[in-house]
Coordinates of C-alpha atoms in Angstrom, one line a residue:
M1 CA 0.0 0.0 0.0
A2 CA 2.8 2.4 0.9
R3 CA 4.4 1.9 -2.5
R4 CA 1.2 2.4 -4.4
R5 CA 0.5 5.6 -2.3
R6 CA 4.0 6.9 -3.2
R7 CA 3.4 6.4 -6.9
R8 CA 0.1 8.2 -6.8
E9 CA 1.8 11.2 -5.1
E10 CA 4.0 11.6 -8.2
G11 CA 1.1 13.5 -9.8
S12 CA 1.3 15.0 -13.2
R13 CA 5.0 14.5 -13.9
Q14 CA 4.8 10.7 -13.4
R15 CA 1.5 10.5 -15.5
R16 CA 3.1 12.4 -18.3
V17 CA 6.2 10.2 -18.3
S18 CA 4.4 6.9 -18.2
R19 CA 1.7 7.8 -20.7
G20 CA -0.9 5.3 -19.7
G21 CA 1.4 2.8 -17.9
R22 CA 4.1 3.0 -15.2
A23 CA 5.8 0.0 -16.6
A24 CA 6.4 1.5 -20.1
A25 CA 9.8 -0.1 -20.5
A26 CA 8.5 -3.5 -19.3
A27 CA 5.6 -3.3 -21.7
A28 CA 8.0 -2.6 -24.5
A29 CA 10.0 -5.6 -23.4
A30 CA 6.9 -7.8 -23.3
Q31 CA 6.0 -6.7 -26.8
L32 CA 9.4 -7.5 -28.3
C33 CA 10.0 -10.8 -26.6
S34 CA 9.6 -13.8 -28.9
P35 CA 7.3 -16.7 -27.7
R36 CA 10.2 -19.1 -27.3
V37 CA 11.7 -16.9 -24.6
S38 CA 10.1 -18.0 -21.4
H39 CA 12.5 -16.8 -18.7
P40 CA 14.8 -14.2 -20.1
R41 CA 17.9 -13.7 -17.9
A42 CA 18.8 -10.1 -17.3
Q43 CA 22.3 -10.6 -15.9
V44 CA 25.0 -8.4 -17.1
G45 CA 28.3 -10.2 -17.7
R46 CA 30.7 -9.8 -14.9
A47 CA 33.8 -9.8 -17.0
A48 CA 34.0 -6.1 -17.2
S49 CA 34.0 -5.7 -13.4
A50 CA 36.6 -8.5 -13.1
A51 CA 38.9 -6.6 -15.4
G52 CA 38.7 -3.5 -13.3
M53 CA 36.2 -1.6 -15.4
R54 CA 35.3 1.2 -12.9
P55 CA 33.6 4.4 -13.7
P56 CA 35.4 7.7 -13.1
A57 CA 34.6 9.7 -10.0
C58 CA 31.6 11.8 -11.0
W59 CA 29.9 9.7 -13.6
W60 CA 26.8 7.9 -14.5
L61 CA 24.4 7.0 -17.3
L62 CA 20.9 5.8 -17.2
A63 CA 20.2 3.0 -19.6
P64 CA 17.8 3.9 -22.4
P65 CA 14.7 1.8 -21.7
A66 CA 14.2 1.0 -25.4
L67 CA 17.6 -0.5 -25.7
L68 CA 17.3 -2.4 -22.5
A69 CA 13.9 -3.8 -23.7
L70 CA 15.6 -5.2 -26.8
L71 CA 18.5 -6.6 -25.0
T72 CA 16.4 -8.2 -22.2
C73 CA 14.0 -9.9 -24.6
S74 CA 16.8 -11.2 -26.9
L75 CA 18.4 -13.0 -23.9
A76 CA 21.5 -11.0 -24.8
F77 CA 21.6 -8.9 -21.7
G78 CA 24.3 -10.9 -20.1
L79 CA 24.9 -14.6 -19.6
A80 CA 22.0 -16.1 -21.6
S81 CA 22.0 -19.7 -20.4
E82 CA 23.6 -22.3 -18.2
D83 CA 25.3 -23.8 -21.2
T84 CA 26.8 -20.4 -22.0
K85 CA 28.0 -20.0 -18.4
K86 CA 29.7 -23.4 -18.6
E87 CA 31.4 -22.3 -21.9
V88 CA 32.8 -19.2 -20.3
K89 CA 34.0 -21.2 -17.3
Q90 CA 35.7 -23.6 -19.6
S91 CA 37.4 -20.8 -21.5
Q92 CA 38.7 -19.3 -18.2
D93 CA 40.0 -22.7 -17.1
L94 CA 41.8 -23.1 -20.4
E95 CA 43.4 -19.6 -19.9
E96 CA 44.5 -20.5 -16.4
S97 CA 46.1 -23.7 -17.6
G98 CA 48.0 -22.0 -20.3
I99 CA 46.1 -23.7 -23.2
S100 CA 45.6 -21.4 -26.2
R101 CA 42.1 -20.0 -26.7
K102 CA 39.9 -19.8 -29.8
N103 CA 38.7 -16.4 -28.8
D104 CA 41.9 -14.5 -29.5
I105 CA 41.3 -11.1 -31.0
D106 CA 43.4 -8.0 -31.6
L107 CA 42.4 -4.4 -31.5
K108 CA 41.4 -4.3 -35.2
G109 CA 38.4 -6.5 -34.2
I110 CA 37.2 -3.9 -31.7
V111 CA 35.3 -0.7 -32.7
F112 CA 35.4 1.9 -30.0
V113 CA 32.5 4.3 -29.8
I114 CA 32.9 7.3 -27.5
Q115 CA 29.5 8.6 -26.4
S116 CA 30.4 12.2 -27.0
Q117 CA 28.4 15.3 -27.2
S118 CA 28.7 18.2 -29.6
N119 CA 29.2 20.9 -27.0
S120 CA 32.8 22.2 -27.4
F121 CA 33.9 21.1 -23.9
H122 CA 32.6 17.5 -24.4
A123 CA 34.0 17.2 -27.9
K124 CA 37.4 18.2 -26.7
R125 CA 37.4 15.6 -23.9
A126 CA 36.2 12.9 -26.4
E127 CA 39.1 13.8 -28.7
Q128 CA 41.6 13.4 -25.8
L129 CA 40.2 9.9 -25.0
K130 CA 40.4 9.0 -28.7
K131 CA 44.1 10.0 -28.7
S132 CA 44.7 7.9 -25.6
I133 CA 43.2 4.8 -27.1
L134 CA 45.2 5.2 -30.3
K135 CA 48.4 5.8 -28.4
Q136 CA 47.9 2.7 -26.3
A137 CA 47.3 0.7 -29.5
A138 CA 50.4 2.0 -31.1
D139 CA 52.4 1.2 -28.0
L140 CA 51.2 -2.4 -28.3
T141 CA 52.4 -2.3 -31.9
Q142 CA 49.0 -3.4 -33.0
E143 CA 47.1 -2.2 -36.0
L144 CA 45.1 0.9 -34.9
P145 CA 41.4 0.2 -34.2
S146 CA 38.4 2.3 -35.4
V147 CA 37.6 5.0 -32.8
L148 CA 34.3 6.8 -33.4
L149 CA 32.8 9.9 -31.8
L150 CA 29.1 9.5 -31.3
H151 CA 28.2 13.1 -32.0
Q152 CA 30.0 12.9 -35.4
L153 CA 28.2 9.7 -36.5
A154 CA 24.7 11.1 -36.8
K155 CA 23.0 14.4 -36.5
Q156 CA 19.4 13.1 -35.8
E157 CA 17.8 13.4 -32.4
G158 CA 18.2 10.3 -30.3
A159 CA 21.6 9.0 -31.5
W160 CA 22.6 9.1 -27.9
T161 CA 20.2 6.2 -27.2
I162 CA 22.4 4.0 -29.6
L163 CA 19.3 2.4 -31.2
P164 CA 19.4 4.6 -34.5
L165 CA 23.0 3.6 -35.0
L166 CA 22.7 -0.2 -34.7
P167 CA 21.9 -0.7 -38.4
H168 CA 25.0 1.4 -39.3
F169 CA 27.2 -0.7 -37.0
S170 CA 25.7 -3.9 -38.4
V171 CA 26.3 -3.0 -42.1
T172 CA 29.7 -1.3 -41.6
Y173 CA 31.5 -3.6 -39.1
S174 CA 29.9 -7.1 -39.3
R175 CA 32.5 -8.5 -41.7
N176 CA 35.8 -7.4 -40.1
S177 CA 35.0 -6.7 -36.4
S178 CA 34.0 -8.8 -33.4
W179 CA 33.0 -6.2 -30.8
I180 CA 31.5 -2.7 -30.4
F181 CA 32.9 -1.2 -27.2
F182 CA 31.0 1.9 -25.9
C183 CA 32.5 4.3 -23.3
E184 CA 32.0 7.8 -21.9
E185 CA 34.2 10.8 -22.6
E186 CA 35.6 10.4 -19.1
T187 CA 36.0 6.6 -19.0
R188 CA 39.7 5.7 -18.7
I189 CA 40.6 2.5 -20.5
Q190 CA 43.5 0.1 -20.1
I191 CA 43.7 -1.6 -23.5
P192 CA 45.5 -4.7 -22.4
K193 CA 42.9 -5.4 -19.7
L194 CA 40.1 -4.8 -22.1
L195 CA 41.6 -7.3 -24.6
E196 CA 42.1 -9.8 -21.8
T197 CA 38.5 -9.5 -20.8
L198 CA 37.0 -9.8 -24.3
R199 CA 39.1 -12.9 -25.0
R200 CA 37.2 -14.8 -22.4
Y201 CA 34.1 -14.7 -24.5
D202 CA 33.3 -16.3 -27.8
P203 CA 32.7 -13.4 -30.2
S204 CA 30.6 -15.6 -32.5
K205 CA 27.9 -15.6 -29.8
E206 CA 25.6 -12.9 -28.5
W207 CA 27.1 -11.0 -25.6
F208 CA 26.3 -7.8 -23.7
L209 CA 29.1 -7.2 -21.2
G210 CA 29.2 -4.5 -18.5
K211 CA 29.2 -3.8 -14.8
A212 CA 25.7 -4.8 -13.5
L213 CA 23.5 -2.4 -11.5
H214 CA 19.9 -2.9 -10.4
D215 CA 17.2 -0.8 -8.6
E216 CA 16.5 -1.5 -5.0
E217 CA 12.8 -0.8 -5.6
A218 CA 10.6 0.1 -8.6
T219 CA 11.3 3.7 -9.6
I220 CA 10.2 6.3 -12.1
I221 CA 13.6 6.5 -13.7
H222 CA 13.0 3.1 -15.2
H223 CA 9.3 3.6 -15.7
Y224 CA 8.5 1.2 -12.8
A225 CA 9.7 -1.7 -14.9
F226 CA 9.7 -5.1 -13.0
S227 CA 7.8 -3.5 -10.2
E228 CA 7.2 -6.7 -8.3
N229 CA 10.9 -7.5 -8.1
P230 CA 13.1 -4.7 -9.5
T231 CA 16.3 -6.5 -8.5
V232 CA 15.9 -8.9 -11.5
F233 CA 16.2 -6.0 -13.9
K234 CA 19.9 -5.7 -14.4
Y235 CA 21.4 -2.9 -16.5
P236 CA 25.0 -1.7 -17.0
D237 CA 26.8 1.2 -15.5
F238 CA 27.5 2.8 -18.9
A239 CA 30.3 4.9 -17.5
A240 CA 32.3 1.8 -16.8
G241 CA 32.3 0.8 -20.4
W242 CA 30.1 -1.8 -22.1
A243 CA 30.4 -4.1 -25.1
L244 CA 28.1 -5.7 -27.7
S245 CA 29.3 -8.6 -29.7
I246 CA 28.7 -8.3 -33.5
P247 CA 26.2 -11.2 -33.6
L248 CA 24.1 -9.4 -31.0
V249 CA 24.3 -6.1 -32.9
N250 CA 23.0 -8.0 -36.0
K251 CA 20.2 -9.6 -34.1
L252 CA 19.1 -6.3 -32.6
T253 CA 19.2 -4.6 -36.0
K254 CA 16.9 -7.3 -37.4
R255 CA 14.4 -6.8 -34.5
L256 CA 14.4 -3.0 -35.0
K257 CA 13.5 -3.6 -38.7
S258 CA 10.7 -6.0 -38.0
E259 CA 9.3 -4.7 -34.7
S260 CA 8.7 -1.2 -33.2
L261 CA 9.0 0.0 -29.7
K262 CA 5.9 1.5 -28.0
S263 CA 7.7 3.4 -25.2
D264 CA 7.7 7.1 -26.1
F265 CA 10.0 8.2 -23.4
T266 CA 13.8 7.7 -22.9
I267 CA 15.6 8.5 -19.7
D268 CA 19.1 8.8 -20.3
L269 CA 32.0 15.9 -15.6
K270 CA 34.6 16.3 -14.5
H271 CA 35.1 19.6 -12.5
E272 CA 38.1 21.5 -13.7
G273 CA 39.2 25.0 -14.2
K274 CA 38.4 28.0 -12.1
P275 CA 34.8 27.9 -10.6
V276 CA 32.3 30.3 -12.1
K277 CA 31.6 33.2 -9.6
K278 CA 28.4 33.1 -7.7
K279 CA 27.4 36.5 -9.0
D280 CA 27.4 34.9 -12.5
I281 CA 24.7 32.4 -11.6
F282 CA 21.1 33.6 -11.1
V283 CA 18.8 31.0 -9.4
A284 CA 15.1 31.0 -10.1
V285 CA 12.9 28.9 -7.8
K286 CA 9.4 28.0 -9.0
T287 CA 6.9 27.8 -6.2
C288 CA 3.2 28.6 -5.4
K289 CA 1.3 29.8 -2.3
K290 CA 0.4 26.3 -1.1
F291 CA 4.1 25.4 -0.8
H292 CA 5.3 28.6 0.9
G293 CA 5.0 27.1 4.3
D294 CA 6.6 23.7 3.9
R295 CA 9.0 23.7 0.9
I296 CA 10.5 27.2 1.0
P297 CA 11.7 26.7 4.6
I298 CA 13.7 23.7 3.4
V299 CA 15.4 25.7 0.7
K300 CA 16.3 28.4 3.3
Q301 CA 17.6 25.8 5.7
T302 CA 19.8 24.0 3.1
W303 CA 21.1 25.6 0.0
E304 CA 19.8 29.2 -0.3
S305 CA 22.8 30.7 1.5
Q306 CA 25.0 29.3 -1.3
A307 CA 23.3 31.4 -4.0
S308 CA 24.3 35.0 -4.4
L309 CA 21.4 35.8 -6.7
I310 CA 18.1 34.1 -6.0
E311 CA 14.4 34.8 -6.5
Y312 CA 11.3 32.9 -5.7
Y313 CA 8.6 33.1 -8.4
S314 CA 5.1 32.4 -7.2
D315 CA 1.4 33.1 -7.8
Y316 CA 1.3 35.1 -4.6
T317 CA 3.4 37.9 -3.2
E318 CA 4.7 37.1 0.3
N319 CA 7.3 39.7 1.5
S320 CA 8.6 37.5 4.3
I321 CA 10.2 35.1 1.8
P322 CA 10.1 37.2 -0.4
T323 CA 8.3 36.0 -3.5
V324 CA 7.7 37.6 -6.9
D325 CA 4.3 37.3 -8.5
L326 CA 4.8 36.9 -12.2
G327 CA 1.1 37.3 -12.9
I328 CA 0.8 33.7 -14.1
P329 CA -1.8 31.6 -12.3
N330 CA -0.6 28.4 -10.7
T331 CA -1.3 25.3 -12.6
D332 CA -1.5 21.7 -11.3
R333 CA 0.3 20.2 -14.3
G334 CA 3.0 21.8 -16.4
H335 CA 4.4 25.3 -15.6
C336 CA 5.3 26.5 -19.1
G337 CA 3.8 29.9 -18.7
K338 CA 5.7 30.6 -15.5
T339 CA 9.0 29.3 -16.9
F340 CA 8.9 31.5 -20.0
A341 CA 8.0 34.5 -17.9
I342 CA 11.1 33.8 -15.8
L343 CA 13.2 33.5 -19.0
E344 CA 11.9 36.9 -20.3
R345 CA 12.4 38.6 -16.9
F346 CA 16.0 37.3 -16.8
L347 CA 16.9 38.4 -20.4
N348 CA 15.2 41.8 -20.1
R349 CA 17.2 43.0 -17.2
S350 CA 19.4 45.2 -19.3
Q351 CA 21.6 46.3 -16.4
D352 CA 22.2 42.7 -15.4
K353 CA 24.6 40.7 -17.6
T354 CA 24.6 37.5 -15.4
A355 CA 25.9 34.7 -17.6
W356 CA 23.9 31.8 -16.3
L357 CA 20.3 31.1 -15.2
V358 CA 19.3 28.0 -13.2
I359 CA 15.6 27.2 -12.8
V360 CA 14.7 24.7 -10.1
D361 CA 11.5 23.5 -8.4
D362 CA 10.8 24.4 -4.7
D363 CA 11.5 20.7 -3.8
T364 CA 14.8 20.6 -5.7
L365 CA 17.9 20.1 -3.5
I366 CA 21.0 21.5 -5.2
S367 CA 24.7 22.2 -4.6
I368 CA 25.6 25.7 -5.9
S369 CA 29.3 25.3 -5.1
R370 CA 29.5 22.1 -7.3
L371 CA 27.5 23.8 -10.0
Q372 CA 30.1 26.6 -10.0
H373 CA 32.8 24.1 -10.8
L374 CA 30.7 22.3 -13.4
L375 CA 29.9 25.5 -15.3
S376 CA 33.6 26.3 -15.5
C377 CA 33.7 23.7 -18.2
Y378 CA 31.3 25.6 -20.5
D379 CA 31.5 28.8 -22.5
S380 CA 28.5 31.1 -21.5
G381 CA 28.9 32.8 -24.9
E382 CA 27.7 29.5 -26.5
P383 CA 24.0 28.5 -26.4
V384 CA 24.1 26.0 -23.6
F385 CA 21.0 24.1 -22.2
L386 CA 22.3 21.8 -19.5
G387 CA 20.9 19.2 -17.1
E388 CA 19.6 15.6 -17.0
R389 CA 18.6 14.6 -20.5
Y390 CA 15.4 12.7 -21.3
G391 CA 13.9 12.0 -24.7
Y392 CA 10.4 11.9 -26.2
G393 CA 9.5 10.0 -29.4
L394 CA 13.1 9.8 -30.5
G395 CA 12.4 7.0 -32.9
T396 CA 9.6 8.9 -34.6
G397 CA 10.9 12.4 -35.1
G398 CA 10.8 13.4 -31.4
Y399 CA 13.3 15.4 -29.4
S400 CA 15.6 15.4 -26.4
Y401 CA 14.9 17.7 -23.4
I402 CA 16.2 18.6 -19.9
T403 CA 14.0 17.3 -17.2
G404 CA 13.0 20.2 -14.9
G405 CA 13.0 18.5 -11.5
G406 CA 16.8 18.1 -11.3
G407 CA 17.3 21.7 -12.5
M408 CA 17.6 23.4 -15.9
V409 CA 20.7 25.5 -16.6
F410 CA 20.7 28.1 -19.4
S411 CA 23.5 30.3 -20.8
R412 CA 22.3 33.8 -21.5
E413 CA 23.0 33.2 -25.2
A414 CA 20.7 30.2 -25.2
I415 CA 17.9 32.3 -23.7
R416 CA 18.5 35.1 -26.2
R417 CA 18.2 32.7 -29.2
L418 CA 15.1 31.0 -27.7
L419 CA 13.1 34.1 -27.1
A420 CA 14.2 35.6 -30.5
S421 CA 12.7 32.5 -32.2
K422 CA 9.2 33.3 -30.9
C423 CA 8.8 29.6 -29.9
R424 CA 6.4 29.7 -27.0
C425 CA 4.1 27.6 -24.8
Y426 CA 0.9 26.3 -26.4
S427 CA -0.7 26.7 -23.0
N428 CA 0.3 27.9 -19.5
D429 CA 0.0 24.4 -18.1
A430 CA 2.1 22.8 -20.9
P431 CA 5.1 20.8 -19.6
D432 CA 7.8 23.4 -19.6
D433 CA 10.8 21.1 -19.9
M434 CA 9.3 19.3 -22.9
V435 CA 8.3 22.5 -24.7
L436 CA 11.8 23.9 -24.2
G437 CA 13.2 20.7 -25.7
M438 CA 11.0 21.1 -28.7
C439 CA 12.0 24.7 -29.1
F440 CA 15.8 24.1 -28.8
S441 CA 15.5 21.1 -31.1
G442 CA 13.8 23.4 -33.7
L443 CA 16.7 25.9 -33.3
G444 CA 19.3 23.2 -33.9
I445 CA 20.6 23.7 -30.3
P446 CA 21.4 20.3 -28.7
V447 CA 20.7 19.8 -25.1
T448 CA 23.8 19.0 -23.0
H449 CA 23.6 16.1 -20.7
S450 CA 25.2 15.9 -17.2
P451 CA 24.6 12.8 -15.0
L452 CA 25.1 14.9 -11.9
F453 CA 21.6 16.4 -12.0
H454 CA 18.9 14.0 -10.7
Q455 CA 15.2 14.0 -11.3
A456 CA 14.6 11.7 -8.4
R457 CA 15.7 11.1 -4.8
P458 CA 18.9 9.3 -3.8
V459 CA 16.9 6.2 -2.7
D460 CA 15.6 5.9 -6.3
Y461 CA 19.1 5.1 -7.6
P462 CA 21.3 2.0 -7.0
K463 CA 24.0 2.6 -4.4
D464 CA 26.8 1.6 -6.8
Y465 CA 25.5 4.1 -9.4
L466 CA 25.8 7.0 -6.9
S467 CA 29.0 5.8 -5.3
H468 CA 31.1 7.2 -8.1
Q469 CA 29.4 10.6 -8.4
V470 CA 29.7 13.9 -6.8
P471 CA 26.0 14.9 -7.4
I472 CA 24.8 18.4 -8.1
S473 CA 21.0 17.9 -7.4
F474 CA 18.2 15.7 -6.3
H475 CA 14.5 16.1 -6.5
K476 CA 11.4 15.5 -4.4
H477 CA 10.8 15.3 -0.7
W478 CA 8.5 12.2 -0.5
N479 CA 9.1 9.9 2.4
I480 CA 12.6 11.3 3.1
D481 CA 14.1 13.9 5.4
P482 CA 15.2 16.5 2.7
V483 CA 17.5 18.4 5.2
K484 CA 19.3 15.1 6.0
V485 CA 19.5 14.3 2.3
Y486 CA 21.0 17.7 1.5
F487 CA 23.7 17.5 4.2
T488 CA 24.5 13.9 3.4
W489 CA 24.8 14.3 -0.4
L490 CA 25.1 17.9 -1.4
A491 CA 26.4 20.2 1.4
P492 CA 29.8 21.8 0.8
S493 CA 32.6 20.0 2.7
D494 CA 36.4 19.6 2.8
E495 CA 35.8 16.3 1.0
D496 CA 34.4 18.2 -1.9
K497 CA 37.5 20.2 -2.1
A498 CA 39.7 17.0 -2.0
R499 CA 37.6 15.4 -4.7
Q500 CA 38.0 18.4 -6.9
E501 CA 41.8 18.3 -6.5
T502 CA 41.9 14.6 -7.5
Q503 CA 39.8 15.3 -10.5
K504 CA 42.3 17.6 -12.1
G505 CA 44.3 14.8 -13.6
F506 CA 43.2 11.8 -15.6
R507 CA 42.3 8.7 -13.6
E508 CA 43.2 5.3 -15.0
E509 CA 40.0 3.4 -15.2
L510 CA 38.7 0.1 -16.7

C-alpha cells in the first residue's frame, strides 16, 4: 500500500512520463520478446567488473529503456543460459592452464564508440580519449582500431540512445569486427585489460558485457519496470564501459527492422578550471502559495545561502520570503507559462549581464558550489542548455529535453536565441521542460547532458550508481528527510575540495 501511495503522489510528472502505464519499459519488453523466450535472464556479464572496469569519479548514465527492452528480450543482456556460463568457465579454465584460446582477438576487431556530445567542452574531452586509445594501440604495436565519436556519427535526435546507430554498426562492421565497445568521454581504458576481458568470450555468440546495476525498488527513472521484483532488472553502469558482440548487434538490428517500440520516453564531468563566480549564476525557484509554508523553509535551511542571486517566483506575493508574483496563475500540471515568464524577466534585465540562469523547483535540492565548478567547463557565450537529459518520441521524429526537476541551466545566449525565435508555450500548463526541448531542437541547439543532475531522490538510484558521483542535485521530498539528504549528499565540505583536486588529472579506469 505504501508503494502504491508513493506512486500516486507523483502526480502530473509521473503520469506524463508513463503515458498510460508506469511499466512502459516493461511493456515494450513484453511486446518485443519472442514466444520461445520464457525466462529471459537479465544478468550483465561480470567480465568487465573483473577486469577493473570502474567508472570515473563523477559519472553515470541511465540506460535507455528502449535499448534495454531489446536486450532483455533477446536474452543478450548478459549470460544467456547455463550452457553459456559453462562455456565461459571452460574458457577461463583453459586460460589459467595456459592452453591457447579460440577467442583470441586483436584491437582491429574492436570498434570503439565514445559517447560524445557536440558541445565544445565535451567534444574536446572525447578527442583526448580517442588519442589515448590510439596511443595505447600504437604502444602495443597493433594495427590501430576504429575509434568513433558519437556526435559525429549522426545528427538526428536520439543518436545518444544508440538504437538509431545499430543498423550502421551492423552494415559497416559485421565483416571485419567482433565487438563494439562503448564508453563515456571520461572513461579511462587500459587496453591490455580490455583485450584480456573480451578474449574470455566467444565473439561468435551474442554478448552484452558490462558492470551490473539494479534498482532496490521500482522507480520512475526506469518507468516502474519489473515493479514486483526490480532486482531482476539488471542494467549496465554505462560509465564503466560496455560491449556488444557483433552477432548481438546484427540480431538487434533485425528486430528493429521488424518490430517497433511503443515506449515514447527515454531516460538517459569532470570539474576542472576556475569555478564560475556566484554572481554569474542567477537561481530562479518556481513555487506557489500552497508550498510557501513547507517547501520554501527547506530551501532556506539548506542551499539558499550558497546562492548569491536568487528569487522565488510564485502566484502570490509574500514579503517574508520574499516571492515575486509573475502574474501567471498556478497550474496543477506543467508550468510552461511561469517558466517562459522567468526567462523573459532574466533576459530583459538590461543592467544585469549575469551569464547563467538556473531554474529549479521548490522541492529541488542543489549544490551551488558544485554547479560553479561544473559551469567552468562551458562557455557562456555559446547556447548551452544543460541538465539531465530525457527523450520523447526519439524513434519517430521526437526530441531530447532537460527534465525540470533536477534543475535546468541556461546560458544567456541560449535564452536570447530561444526568445528571439518566438517559440512559446501552447498553454500555460504545458510541460515546460518538454516545450523547451521542442524549441531548442527546432533551433538546432542540442541539449547538453550531465549525469550529476537527478530527477529523483537518492533512494531511487542504485548505491553503486551514486557511489562514483559527486552529485549536483536531487528532486522530491516524498518519504525522506530533505534536510538530511542535503547534508548527506550535497552540502559543501572539505571532502568536496579534496575530490575536486583529485579530478584535475586523468584517472586510469577500466
